[in-house]
Amino acid sequence: MTDPHPLPSRRRTARNGADLAQAGVVPPERVAEIDAVAARYAVAVTPTLLDLIDPADDADPIARQFLPDARELDAAPAERADPIGDHAYSPVAGIVHRYPDRVLLTPILHCPLYCRFCFRRERVGGEESVLSDADMAAALDYIRSRPEIWEVVVTGGDPLMLPPARLQALVTALNAMPHVQVIRFHSRVPIGDPDRIGPALLAALDAADTAVWIAVHCNHARELSPAAVAACRRLSRAGIPLVGQTVLLKGVNDDAQVMEDLMRALVRNRIKPYYLHHLDLAPGTGHFRTGIDDGQAIMRHLRGRASGLCQPTYVLDIPGGHGKAPIGPVYRHEDEVEDWQGQRHIYPPPA
């Protein structure tokens, strides 16, 4: 029997061209283009994000981040499937151990929505999904046997997509390792699927005495919808500190005022800006790429115009697995120090 009151088309996640056309965010003539991209890279746009897209605006920053573009199929020679060198530092499935005191743990490679610039786009959303019980046990054994590991960064995919029971089991297991002092989750869920931040998930995160942090990925102030703000508030009221991660993207936030508005919006919602990432060399992402000089100019603007709370660290993940390098502007010039207005002042060396 046909439902006499069907849900609006924007009340489900769009996963192909037809879904996006039905949601009214792309014209029908783009369906074939979108499906060609979807055959190569995963597509998912949640109802929350669909509602934020303005189809009448050709420069809409939300659409640019999440709607497939034919240019994604054009990979440049410098781009690479593993742009930050995860594979070389993966001793067991689900673990990346690049720095001595911390590891990445990737228990799931699915996300609520797929960013068109994702640096793990060759892996997320495919046949690999959740770590098997055996692989998860091996990953936890790896962490357990290395007392130098102080922090576990749980990423993916999106770890807050795990069922609450599985998430709680993971938190409980890490909490039982005395040398693990911090568990940090990286997630788009508060932005893209905020209703998932409910009592069961909050209880799962509260299963530890170990400090639990969440890094919220957000690239434009408009992503902080009322539902997203409410989800972040539920997390902060549960005692979970929030930090913000942002990727510098051409046509999305490569404007000083847009970036300032985003940083202020994050701080206003109790999210401390942490990293501004220069875009990684993932395949088919050239149309999002800016110059490092562009990012440094934006950071100079932030330094002079916004509170210290609004200052992220501008970083580049060096291709090949060599780690993050801060690439912000330089204010020291031999025996001079430059102020936020660009004027230089003598600062004497030690006597």
PDB file of C-alpha atoms in Angstrom, residues 12-17 19-20 34 38 41-47 49-50 53 62 65-68 110-116 125 161 192:
ATOM      1  CA  ARG A  12      16.856  10.556   3.431  1.00  0.00           C
ATOM      2  CA  THR A  13      20.546  10.491   2.549  1.00  0.00           C
ATOM      3  CA  ALA A  14      21.189  11.100  -1.152  1.00  0.00           C
ATOM      4  CA  ARG A  15      23.635   8.584  -2.639  1.00  0.00           C
ATOM      5  CA  ASN A  16      23.432   9.097  -6.410  1.00  0.00           C
ATOM      6  CA  GLY A  17      22.425  11.549  -9.094  1.00  0.00           C
ATOM      7  CA  ASP A  19      18.570  11.130  -5.262  1.00  0.00           C
ATOM      8  CA  LEU A  20      20.179  14.560  -5.554  1.00  0.00           C
ATOM      9  CA  ILE A  34      27.194  12.643 -10.799  1.00  0.00           C
ATOM     10  CA  ALA A  38      29.795   8.009  -7.791  1.00  0.00           C
ATOM     11  CA  TYR A  41      34.168   7.716  -5.240  1.00  0.00           C
ATOM     12  CA  ALA A  42      31.514   7.279  -2.544  1.00  0.00           C
ATOM     13  CA  VAL A  43      28.631   9.760  -2.447  1.00  0.00           C
ATOM     14  CA  ALA A  44      26.397  10.531   0.535  1.00  0.00           C
ATOM     15  CA  VAL A  45      24.707  13.807   1.463  1.00  0.00           C
ATOM     16  CA  THR A  46      22.597  13.695   4.615  1.00  0.00           C
ATOM     17  CA  PRO A  47      19.206  15.405   4.972  1.00  0.00           C
ATOM     18  CA  LEU A  49      23.229  19.062   4.638  1.00  0.00           C
ATOM     19  CA  LEU A  50      20.710  18.812   1.792  1.00  0.00           C
ATOM     20  CA  ILE A  53      22.242  23.705   0.028  1.00  0.00           C
ATOM     21  CA  ILE A  62      27.869  23.571   1.053  1.00  0.00           C
ATOM     22  CA  GLN A  65      31.872  20.449  -0.568  1.00  0.00           C
ATOM     23  CA  PHE A  66      29.394  17.593  -0.972  1.00  0.00           C
ATOM     24  CA  LEU A  67      27.942  17.474  -4.507  1.00  0.00           C
ATOM     25  CA  PRO A  68      30.039  15.406  -6.956  1.00  0.00           C
ATOM     26  CA  HIS A 110      32.103   4.645   6.424  1.00  0.00           C
ATOM     27  CA  CYS A 111      30.907   8.211   6.966  1.00  0.00           C
ATOM     28  CA  PRO A 112      27.484   9.828   7.267  1.00  0.00           C
ATOM     29  CA  LEU A 113      28.449  12.044   4.309  1.00  0.00           C
ATOM     30  CA  TYR A 114      31.405  12.096   1.930  1.00  0.00           C
ATOM     31  CA  CYS A 115      33.442  15.247   1.379  1.00  0.00           C
ATOM     32  CA  ARG A 116      34.526  15.636  -2.244  1.00  0.00           C
ATOM     33  CA  GLY A 125      32.740   4.054   1.564  1.00  0.00           C
ATOM     34  CA  MET A 161      28.982   5.934  13.054  1.00  0.00           C
ATOM     35  CA  GLY A 192      26.192  16.037   9.100  1.00  0.00           C
TER      36      GLY A 192
END
